[in-house]
Short mmCIF file of C-alpha atoms and ligand atoms in Angstrom, two decimals:
data_model
loop_
_atom_site.label_atom_id
_atom_site.label_comp_id
_atom_site.label_asym_id
_atom_site.label_seq_id
_atom_site.Cartn_x
_atom_site.Cartn_y
_atom_site.Cartn_z
CA MET A 1 23.29 -52.24 -35.04
CA SER A 2 25.28 -54.37 -32.68
CA LYS A 3 29.08 -54.31 -31.66
CA THR A 4 31.75 -55.72 -29.08
CA ILE A 5 33.81 -52.85 -26.80
CA LEU A 6 35.82 -52.82 -24.19
CA ILE A 7 35.86 -50.16 -21.91
CA THR A 8 39.28 -50.32 -19.67
CA GLY A 9 38.60 -49.31 -15.94
CA GLY A 10 34.78 -50.28 -16.01
CA ALA A 11 34.78 -50.62 -11.69
CA GLY A 12 36.11 -46.92 -11.19
CA PHE A 13 34.73 -43.52 -10.78
CA ILE A 14 33.44 -42.30 -13.67
CA GLY A 15 34.64 -45.73 -15.78
CA SER A 16 31.34 -47.39 -13.94
CA HIS A 17 29.17 -44.16 -14.85
CA VAL A 18 29.92 -44.98 -18.15
CA VAL A 19 29.14 -48.68 -18.11
CA ARG A 20 25.89 -48.38 -16.66
CA LEU A 21 24.77 -45.95 -19.24
CA PHE A 22 26.15 -48.07 -22.38
CA VAL A 23 24.45 -51.21 -20.74
CA ASN A 24 21.48 -49.17 -19.68
CA LYS A 25 21.19 -47.33 -22.91
CA TYR A 26 22.44 -49.53 -25.66
CA PRO A 27 20.56 -53.44 -24.87
CA GLN A 28 22.47 -54.27 -28.87
CA TYR A 29 25.95 -53.92 -27.63
CA THR A 30 28.03 -55.71 -25.90
CA ILE A 31 29.97 -54.51 -23.04
CA VAL A 32 33.60 -56.04 -21.72
CA ASN A 33 34.23 -53.79 -18.45
CA GLY A 34 38.51 -54.77 -18.54
CA ASP A 35 39.66 -54.07 -15.23
CA ALA A 36 42.46 -54.96 -12.77
CA LEU A 37 40.40 -53.87 -9.71
CA THR A 38 43.47 -52.55 -7.76
CA TYR A 39 42.30 -49.91 -4.97
CA ALA A 40 40.34 -47.31 -6.70
CA GLY A 41 38.25 -50.54 -8.90
CA ASN A 42 35.23 -51.51 -7.81
CA LEU A 43 32.17 -54.11 -8.66
CA GLU A 44 30.05 -52.95 -5.92
CA ASN A 45 29.88 -49.87 -8.11
CA LEU A 46 28.24 -52.37 -10.60
CA THR A 47 25.39 -54.35 -8.59
CA ASP A 48 22.86 -52.82 -10.59
CA VAL A 49 23.99 -54.09 -13.94
CA GLN A 50 25.84 -56.99 -13.08
CA GLN A 51 23.42 -59.14 -13.96
CA ALA A 52 22.61 -57.70 -17.46
CA PRO A 53 22.59 -59.99 -20.33
CA ASN A 54 25.10 -57.65 -22.34
CA TYR A 55 27.50 -57.08 -19.67
CA ILE A 56 30.17 -58.96 -18.86
CA PHE A 57 33.41 -58.64 -16.81
CA GLU A 58 37.57 -58.91 -17.97
CA LYS A 59 39.77 -58.84 -14.99
CA ILE A 60 42.46 -57.76 -17.48
CA ASP A 61 45.98 -55.79 -16.46
CA ILE A 62 46.35 -53.83 -19.05
CA THR A 63 50.16 -53.46 -19.00
CA ASN A 64 50.08 -57.61 -19.69
CA GLU A 65 50.55 -58.16 -23.47
CA LYS A 66 49.74 -61.63 -23.85
CA GLY A 67 46.89 -61.60 -21.47
CA MET A 68 45.27 -58.29 -23.12
CA ASP A 69 46.23 -60.66 -26.60
CA GLU A 70 44.42 -63.24 -25.21
CA LEU A 71 40.81 -60.87 -24.88
CA VAL A 72 40.88 -59.40 -27.43
CA SER A 73 41.38 -62.56 -29.94
CA LYS A 74 38.56 -63.87 -27.89
CA TRP A 75 36.36 -60.49 -27.97
CA ALA A 76 36.79 -59.40 -31.36
CA PHE A 77 36.13 -55.62 -29.78
CA ASP A 78 34.93 -53.40 -32.58
CA ALA A 79 35.92 -50.71 -30.26
CA VAL A 80 37.41 -49.03 -27.18
CA ILE A 81 36.79 -46.79 -24.43
CA HIS A 82 39.82 -46.55 -22.38
CA LEU A 83 39.20 -45.25 -19.14
CA ALA A 84 42.07 -47.51 -17.24
CA ALA A 85 44.70 -45.73 -15.46
CA GLU A 86 46.23 -44.53 -11.82
CA SER A 87 44.11 -41.30 -11.96
CA HIS A 88 45.47 -39.56 -8.23
CA VAL A 89 48.03 -37.13 -8.53
CA ASP A 90 49.10 -37.08 -4.56
CA ARG A 91 49.99 -40.41 -5.26
CA SER A 92 52.14 -39.83 -8.40
CA ILE A 93 54.02 -37.91 -6.13
CA VAL A 94 54.67 -40.72 -3.94
CA ASP A 95 54.57 -43.34 -6.60
CA PRO A 96 55.70 -42.13 -10.45
CA LEU A 97 56.54 -44.88 -11.78
CA ALA A 98 53.02 -46.81 -11.42
CA PHE A 99 51.69 -43.99 -13.22
CA VAL A 100 54.49 -44.50 -15.82
CA ARG A 101 53.44 -48.59 -16.13
CA THR A 102 49.83 -48.08 -15.72
CA ASN A 103 49.00 -44.68 -18.26
CA VAL A 104 52.32 -44.99 -20.44
CA LEU A 105 52.73 -48.54 -20.93
CA GLY A 106 49.38 -50.20 -20.65
CA THR A 107 47.99 -47.37 -23.27
CA ALA A 108 50.85 -48.40 -25.63
CA VAL A 109 49.78 -52.71 -24.81
CA LEU A 110 46.37 -51.93 -25.50
CA LEU A 111 47.22 -49.74 -28.96
CA ASN A 112 49.52 -52.48 -30.12
CA THR A 113 46.59 -55.06 -29.12
CA CYS A 114 44.11 -53.03 -31.51
CA ARG A 115 46.34 -52.63 -34.24
CA LYS A 116 47.83 -55.74 -33.77
CA HIS A 117 44.05 -57.29 -34.39
CA TRP A 118 42.19 -55.30 -36.52
CA GLY A 119 45.13 -55.73 -38.78
CA GLY A 120 44.93 -52.41 -40.61
CA ASP A 121 41.26 -52.98 -41.74
CA TYR A 122 39.90 -50.61 -39.78
CA ALA A 123 35.85 -50.27 -40.95
CA GLY A 124 34.11 -50.01 -38.24
CA LYS A 125 36.48 -49.58 -35.67
CA LEU A 126 37.32 -47.07 -33.07
CA PHE A 127 39.71 -46.43 -30.00
CA TYR A 128 38.34 -43.78 -27.56
CA HIS A 129 40.80 -42.07 -25.18
CA VAL A 130 39.50 -40.43 -22.05
CA SER A 131 42.21 -38.37 -20.74
CA THR A 132 41.84 -34.78 -18.58
CA ASP A 133 42.25 -31.29 -18.21
CA GLU A 134 45.94 -31.61 -16.54
CA VAL A 135 47.93 -31.58 -19.78
CA TYR A 136 47.53 -28.64 -20.00
CA GLY A 137 49.11 -27.47 -17.31
CA SER A 138 47.85 -24.94 -14.84
CA LEU A 139 46.19 -21.28 -15.80
CA GLY A 140 46.25 -17.81 -13.96
CA GLU A 141 44.44 -16.00 -12.62
CA GLU A 142 42.55 -15.46 -16.39
CA GLY A 143 41.90 -17.78 -19.72
CA PHE A 144 40.81 -21.38 -20.73
CA PHE A 145 41.88 -24.69 -22.32
CA THR A 146 41.16 -25.45 -25.47
CA GLU A 147 41.67 -28.63 -27.66
CA THR A 148 44.71 -26.08 -29.54
CA THR A 149 46.30 -24.73 -25.75
CA PRO A 150 50.54 -26.56 -25.56
CA TYR A 151 50.67 -29.44 -23.55
CA ASP A 152 52.19 -28.16 -20.56
CA PRO A 153 51.96 -31.04 -18.22
CA ARG A 154 53.29 -30.22 -14.68
CA SER A 155 52.70 -33.41 -11.82
CA PRO A 156 53.77 -37.11 -13.07
CA TYR A 157 50.54 -38.25 -13.09
CA SER A 158 49.83 -35.38 -15.57
CA ALA A 159 52.82 -36.24 -16.75
CA SER A 160 51.91 -39.97 -17.62
CA LYS A 161 48.43 -39.08 -19.25
CA ALA A 162 50.06 -36.14 -21.95
CA SER A 163 52.41 -39.08 -22.75
CA SER A 164 49.37 -41.53 -23.36
CA ASP A 165 47.33 -39.10 -24.82
CA HIS A 166 50.56 -38.51 -27.77
CA PHE A 167 51.19 -41.71 -27.39
CA VAL A 168 47.29 -41.97 -28.88
CA MET A 169 47.41 -39.58 -31.69
CA ALA A 170 50.92 -40.98 -32.94
CA TYR A 171 48.85 -44.18 -33.45
CA TYR A 172 46.08 -42.57 -35.42
CA HIS A 173 49.17 -40.33 -37.83
CA THR A 174 51.42 -43.49 -38.28
CA TYR A 175 48.91 -46.52 -38.56
CA HIS A 176 45.59 -44.41 -39.30
CA MET A 177 43.72 -46.44 -36.68
CA PRO A 178 40.69 -44.57 -35.97
CA VAL A 179 40.92 -42.65 -32.67
CA VAL A 180 39.41 -39.98 -30.69
CA MET A 181 40.50 -38.10 -27.31
CA SER A 182 38.32 -36.16 -24.53
CA ASN A 183 40.15 -34.20 -22.19
CA CYS A 184 38.34 -33.71 -19.12
CA SER A 185 38.05 -31.23 -16.15
CA ASN A 186 37.66 -32.02 -12.43
CA ASN A 187 34.31 -34.60 -11.83
CA TYR A 188 31.92 -35.19 -9.44
CA GLY A 189 29.56 -37.54 -8.09
CA SER A 190 28.61 -41.06 -6.30
CA HIS A 191 31.37 -43.85 -6.03
CA HIS A 192 33.92 -41.16 -6.24
CA PHE A 193 36.87 -42.60 -3.99
CA PRO A 194 37.47 -40.98 -0.47
CA GLU A 195 40.87 -39.87 -1.59
CA LYS A 196 39.61 -37.07 -3.79
CA LEU A 197 39.17 -33.86 -2.52
CA ILE A 198 34.69 -34.38 -2.44
CA PRO A 199 34.48 -36.99 -1.24
CA LEU A 200 37.31 -36.81 1.18
CA MET A 201 35.87 -34.05 2.92
CA ILE A 202 31.90 -35.25 3.18
CA ASN A 203 33.28 -38.79 4.84
CA ASN A 204 35.14 -35.78 7.06
CA ILE A 205 32.55 -34.01 7.91
CA LYS A 206 29.99 -36.96 8.69
CA ASN A 207 32.83 -37.74 10.82
CA SER A 208 34.28 -34.66 12.11
CA ARG A 209 37.80 -35.62 11.49
CA PRO A 210 39.71 -32.93 10.34
CA LEU A 211 38.83 -31.23 6.34
CA PRO A 212 42.76 -31.15 5.22
CA VAL A 213 43.17 -27.41 2.90
CA TYR A 214 46.25 -27.46 1.39
CA GLY A 215 48.18 -24.80 1.39
CA LYS A 216 45.79 -21.14 0.96
CA GLY A 217 42.66 -23.37 -0.48
CA GLU A 218 42.91 -20.17 -3.20
CA ASN A 219 43.62 -23.69 -6.09
CA VAL A 220 40.50 -22.94 -8.46
CA ARG A 221 38.64 -26.42 -10.44
CA ASP A 222 35.94 -26.89 -13.02
CA TRP A 223 33.30 -29.74 -11.38
CA LEU A 224 31.81 -31.54 -13.66
CA TRP A 225 28.78 -34.30 -12.86
CA VAL A 226 30.63 -37.26 -13.74
CA GLU A 227 26.91 -38.21 -15.39
CA ASP A 228 27.18 -35.71 -17.77
CA HIS A 229 31.09 -36.57 -18.30
CA ALA A 230 29.86 -40.20 -19.40
CA ARG A 231 26.87 -38.50 -21.31
CA ALA A 232 30.14 -36.15 -23.53
CA ILE A 233 31.99 -39.90 -23.58
CA ASP A 234 28.58 -41.27 -25.24
CA THR A 235 27.83 -38.21 -27.87
CA ILE A 236 31.92 -38.38 -28.79
CA PHE A 237 31.84 -42.23 -29.55
CA HIS A 238 28.58 -42.28 -30.86
CA LYS A 239 29.41 -38.79 -33.72
CA GLY A 240 33.04 -37.49 -32.64
CA VAL A 241 35.98 -37.42 -35.59
CA ALA A 242 37.95 -39.59 -36.25
CA GLY A 243 41.55 -38.10 -35.00
CA GLU A 244 39.83 -34.96 -33.08
CA LYS A 245 40.22 -34.36 -29.53
CA TYR A 246 37.55 -33.27 -27.40
CA ASN A 247 37.49 -30.39 -23.87
CA ILE A 248 34.75 -31.69 -21.59
CA GLY A 249 33.90 -29.29 -18.54
CA GLY A 250 31.43 -27.46 -17.09
CA PHE A 251 32.21 -23.92 -17.15
CA ASN A 252 32.08 -24.17 -13.01
CA GLU A 253 35.13 -23.11 -11.65
CA TRP A 254 35.25 -23.26 -7.65
CA LYS A 255 38.30 -22.02 -4.94
CA ASN A 256 38.72 -25.21 -2.89
CA ILE A 257 38.15 -23.32 -0.01
CA ASP A 258 34.82 -21.48 -1.37
CA LEU A 259 34.09 -25.25 -2.26
CA VAL A 260 35.25 -26.76 0.78
CA HIS A 261 33.09 -23.49 2.70
CA LEU A 262 29.87 -24.58 0.45
CA LEU A 263 30.11 -28.14 1.47
CA CYS A 264 30.36 -27.61 5.41
CA ASN A 265 26.91 -25.59 4.93
CA ILE A 266 25.24 -28.33 3.43
CA MET A 267 26.30 -31.05 5.63
CA ASP A 268 25.19 -28.43 8.87
CA ARG A 269 22.13 -28.83 7.50
CA LYS A 270 21.86 -32.28 5.98
CA LEU A 271 23.64 -34.07 9.77
CA ASP A 272 21.14 -31.14 12.11
CA ARG A 273 24.13 -29.57 13.16
CA GLU A 274 24.51 -26.28 14.17
CA PRO A 275 25.01 -23.48 11.12
CA GLY A 276 29.46 -23.18 11.44
CA THR A 277 30.04 -25.81 12.89
CA SER A 278 31.49 -28.25 10.16
CA ALA A 279 34.13 -25.38 8.96
CA ARG A 280 35.94 -25.61 11.94
CA LEU A 281 36.98 -28.62 11.60
CA ILE A 282 38.42 -26.22 8.72
CA GLU A 283 42.82 -27.00 8.32
CA TYR A 284 45.43 -25.43 6.17
CA VAL A 285 48.18 -28.09 5.47
CA LYS A 286 51.06 -28.10 3.42
CA ASP A 287 50.98 -27.57 -0.17
CA ARG A 288 50.56 -30.36 -3.29
CA ALA A 289 54.06 -30.16 -4.51
CA GLY A 290 53.93 -28.75 -7.88
CA HIS A 291 50.29 -27.75 -7.06
CA ASP A 292 48.36 -26.24 -9.82
CA LEU A 293 46.73 -23.33 -9.57
CA ARG A 294 43.88 -23.13 -11.65
CA TYR A 295 42.17 -25.44 -14.28
CA ALA A 296 39.15 -24.18 -16.49
CA ILE A 297 38.09 -26.00 -19.66
CA ASP A 298 36.60 -24.37 -23.15
CA ALA A 299 34.10 -26.99 -24.18
CA THR A 300 32.39 -25.10 -26.92
CA LYS A 301 33.81 -27.62 -29.27
CA ILE A 302 31.77 -30.55 -28.22
CA ASN A 303 29.16 -28.15 -27.51
CA ARG A 304 28.80 -26.25 -31.30
CA GLU A 305 30.23 -29.80 -33.34
CA LEU A 306 28.47 -32.52 -30.94
CA GLY A 307 25.03 -30.72 -29.30
CA TRP A 308 27.25 -31.95 -25.55
CA ASN A 309 26.48 -29.91 -22.92
CA PRO A 310 26.17 -30.41 -18.73
CA SER A 311 22.36 -30.77 -17.65
CA LEU A 312 22.93 -30.19 -14.30
CA GLN A 313 23.32 -27.33 -11.47
CA PHE A 314 26.54 -27.47 -9.46
CA GLU A 315 24.20 -26.78 -6.28
CA GLU A 316 22.23 -29.03 -7.06
CA GLY A 317 24.81 -31.73 -8.05
CA LEU A 318 26.52 -31.79 -4.58
CA GLU A 319 23.38 -31.90 -2.98
CA LYS A 320 22.20 -35.31 -4.79
CA THR A 321 26.38 -36.43 -4.25
CA VAL A 322 26.14 -35.39 0.04
CA ASP A 323 22.86 -37.44 -0.14
CA TRP A 324 24.04 -40.58 -1.82
CA TYR A 325 27.32 -41.05 0.45
CA LEU A 326 25.33 -40.28 3.15
CA ASN A 327 23.13 -42.74 2.37
CA ASN A 328 25.85 -45.66 1.37
CA GLU A 329 28.03 -45.18 4.17
CA GLY A 330 29.02 -48.64 3.84
CA TRP A 331 29.79 -48.15 0.44
CA VAL A 332 32.70 -45.79 1.58
CA GLU A 333 33.16 -48.70 4.90
CA ASP A 334 33.95 -50.89 2.31
CA VAL A 335 36.34 -48.91 -0.32
CA THR A 336 38.28 -47.81 2.92
CA SER A 337 39.38 -51.06 4.48
CA GLY A 338 39.62 -53.45 1.30
CA ASN A 339 36.60 -55.24 1.61
CA TYR A 340 35.73 -55.20 -1.94
CA GLN A 341 37.99 -57.43 -2.38
CA LYS A 342 36.47 -59.72 -0.81
CA TYR A 343 33.03 -58.94 -2.81
CA TYR A 344 35.05 -59.98 -6.02
CA GLU A 345 37.02 -62.89 -4.60
CA ASP A 346 32.91 -64.11 -4.12
CA GLN A 347 31.21 -62.95 -6.85
CA TYR A 348 34.12 -64.15 -9.44
CA VAL A 349 36.18 -66.44 -7.98
CA ARG A 350 34.65 -69.22 -5.29
CA ARG A 351 31.24 -69.28 -7.25
P1 LIG B 401 39.53 -44.71 -10.96
O1 LIG B 401 40.89 -44.07 -9.90
O2 LIG B 401 38.56 -43.94 -9.93
O3 LIG B 401 39.18 -45.44 -11.55
C1 LIG B 401 40.91 -45.79 -11.90
C2 LIG B 401 40.31 -47.93 -12.73
O4 LIG B 401 40.98 -48.09 -13.88
C3 LIG B 401 39.90 -48.61 -11.33
O5 LIG B 401 38.51 -49.48 -11.07
C4 LIG B 401 41.11 -49.15 -11.81
O6 LIG B 401 41.15 -50.48 -10.77
C5 LIG B 401 41.28 -49.45 -13.33
N1 LIG B 401 43.04 -50.27 -13.65
C6 LIG B 401 43.61 -49.00 -12.80
N2 LIG B 401 45.35 -49.94 -13.41
C7 LIG B 401 44.51 -50.45 -14.00
C8 LIG B 401 45.34 -51.40 -14.99
N3 LIG B 401 46.94 -51.45 -15.16
N4 LIG B 401 45.12 -52.37 -15.21
C9 LIG B 401 43.09 -52.58 -16.07
N5 LIG B 401 42.62 -51.62 -14.82
C10 LIG B 401 43.11 -50.32 -14.58
O7 LIG B 401 39.52 -43.51 -11.99
P2 LIG B 401 38.46 -42.29 -12.06
O8 LIG B 401 38.37 -41.17 -11.86
O9 LIG B 401 37.10 -43.41 -12.67
O10 LIG B 401 38.99 -42.23 -14.56
C11 LIG B 401 38.65 -42.35 -14.78
C12 LIG B 401 39.26 -42.01 -16.22
O11 LIG B 401 39.20 -40.72 -16.45
C13 LIG B 401 41.20 -41.95 -15.83
O12 LIG B 401 41.49 -42.04 -17.64
C14 LIG B 401 41.57 -40.87 -15.07
O13 LIG B 401 42.76 -40.28 -15.93
C15 LIG B 401 40.28 -39.94 -16.46
N6 LIG B 401 39.87 -38.38 -16.22
C16 LIG B 401 39.53 -38.24 -14.94
C17 LIG B 401 38.61 -37.13 -14.38
C18 LIG B 401 38.62 -37.02 -12.62
O14 LIG B 401 38.47 -35.98 -12.38
N7 LIG B 401 38.32 -38.33 -11.81
C19 LIG B 401 38.76 -35.97 -14.99
C20 LIG B 401 39.26 -36.21 -16.12
C21 LIG B 401 39.45 -37.45 -16.90
O1 LIG B 402 41.02 -31.60 -14.02
C1 LIG B 402 41.01 -33.62 -13.91
C2 LIG B 402 42.15 -34.54 -12.44
O2 LIG B 402 41.00 -34.19 -11.93
C3 LIG B 402 41.73 -35.61 -13.08
O3 LIG B 402 42.40 -35.83 -14.16
C4 LIG B 402 42.30 -35.97 -12.54
O4 LIG B 402 42.51 -37.75 -12.55
C5 LIG B 402 41.45 -36.01 -11.11
O5 LIG B 402 42.52 -36.72 -9.78
C6 LIG B 402 41.50 -34.75 -10.55
O6 LIG B 402 42.75 -34.36 -9.87
P1 LIG B 402 42.52 -33.15 -8.58
O7 LIG B 402 44.25 -32.77 -8.47
O8 LIG B 402 41.92 -31.86 -9.53
O9 LIG B 402 41.95 -33.32 -7.58
P2 LIG B 402 41.53 -33.40 -6.12
O10 LIG B 402 40.97 -34.35 -5.71
O11 LIG B 402 42.80 -34.63 -5.64
O12 LIG B 402 41.94 -32.79 -5.25
C7 LIG B 402 41.38 -31.28 -5.96
C8 LIG B 402 41.95 -29.97 -5.52
O13 LIG B 402 41.69 -30.20 -4.01
C9 LIG B 402 43.31 -29.67 -5.32
O14 LIG B 402 43.45 -28.12 -6.03
C10 LIG B 402 44.33 -29.86 -4.50
C11 LIG B 402 43.32 -29.73 -3.43
N1 LIG B 402 42.77 -30.70 -1.91
C12 LIG B 402 42.60 -32.22 -2.26
C13 LIG B 402 42.93 -33.30 -1.19
C14 LIG B 402 42.50 -34.05 -1.70
C15 LIG B 402 43.31 -31.16 -1.03
O15 LIG B 402 42.58 -28.83 -0.46
N2 LIG B 402 42.92 -30.96 0.23
C16 LIG B 402 42.46 -32.62 -0.13
O16 LIG B 402 42.35 -33.51 0.73
#
């Protein structure tokens, strides 16, 4: 069946993997990537699909009510997969209102625009909201987040994502809009912006720069291969039940300091350095304010009800990730220098 789908944030890390999967796997779908191209959005992430006949890029800010209205009028979307967000916790501590604008207001504008255009006739329609495990707060040494864990966000980022989740469920209950939502753990893989832990460490190890570990490095995260997240989104989009939420995770918990040591070992081997060379770059620095201790997702529901499972072992995924960064040094240079903004101009404005 043909469909026209808006994927917001499709030029970002996870969004670009979701766009690639949908464009390649579903030639009968028209995939419209709607993205504002903030510092985190990069069309170079999608050069392999940009010529595909079922792929379209639209530069759009989801907080712009008029622009969203025009976009939805133009394309008459059957479905939205909403990933656009400000996504970095440290930035949310510096500038919380940017997170309120995009994550809360932007999500509400998107929901309201769909409500207006779908006009209560929701046959064949779906609003899929991509959220995070951080809305559940911080775990102690034991336990997991399930879909019924009460929300307890503790950073401006997670508070803004929690608020957007509530708006999505409000549109389900109040207007009967068909929605699904997923809350995923930490992703890793290619095209990850080097402000986040894994790509930042890979980049700094490569350049023999200090490796800043927050606090004592005891915080725990549950890491999932980004392509497994994209597969989970595909599964939920096609098989999920409206009004339901699904947790996605890798059952793969790592203390930050252990993960950094593992990366150091992999990089020493790949860069032909003496074992132990990169680990000497580790520096314990001031902790993140309000730093959540531990996240761990119970992904039983999506496995039991929809048959999804993570496909890749972490060590194998990390090796692939390191290889990607070592083979794509130009990408890292571009995203850290702002050259990709020029790519957009060349690709879309001047021609
Ligand atoms: P990202 O920061 O790499 O990408 C975000 C994208 O959204 C960028 O392309 C950016 O240009 C776009 N964007 C930002 N503001 C916009 C606006 N106002 N209008 C239109 N586009 C805008 O983020 P990511 O890591 O790929 O995360 C994608 C989604 O997945 C987010 O909603 C995030 O909360 C969620 N998530 C991320 C992770 C993770 O580990 N990265 C885990 C779980 C959930
Ligand atoms: O859990 C899902 C979330 O994972 C997503 O919703 C967020 O969008 C995504 O950014 C990520 O949030 P984290 O805060 O967990 O990711 P980050 O890579 O920023 O940090 C991972 C851990 O590493 C965290 O405990 C903080 C620590 N850290 C991070 C950086 C950037 C360091 O010790 N040093 C660093 O330089």
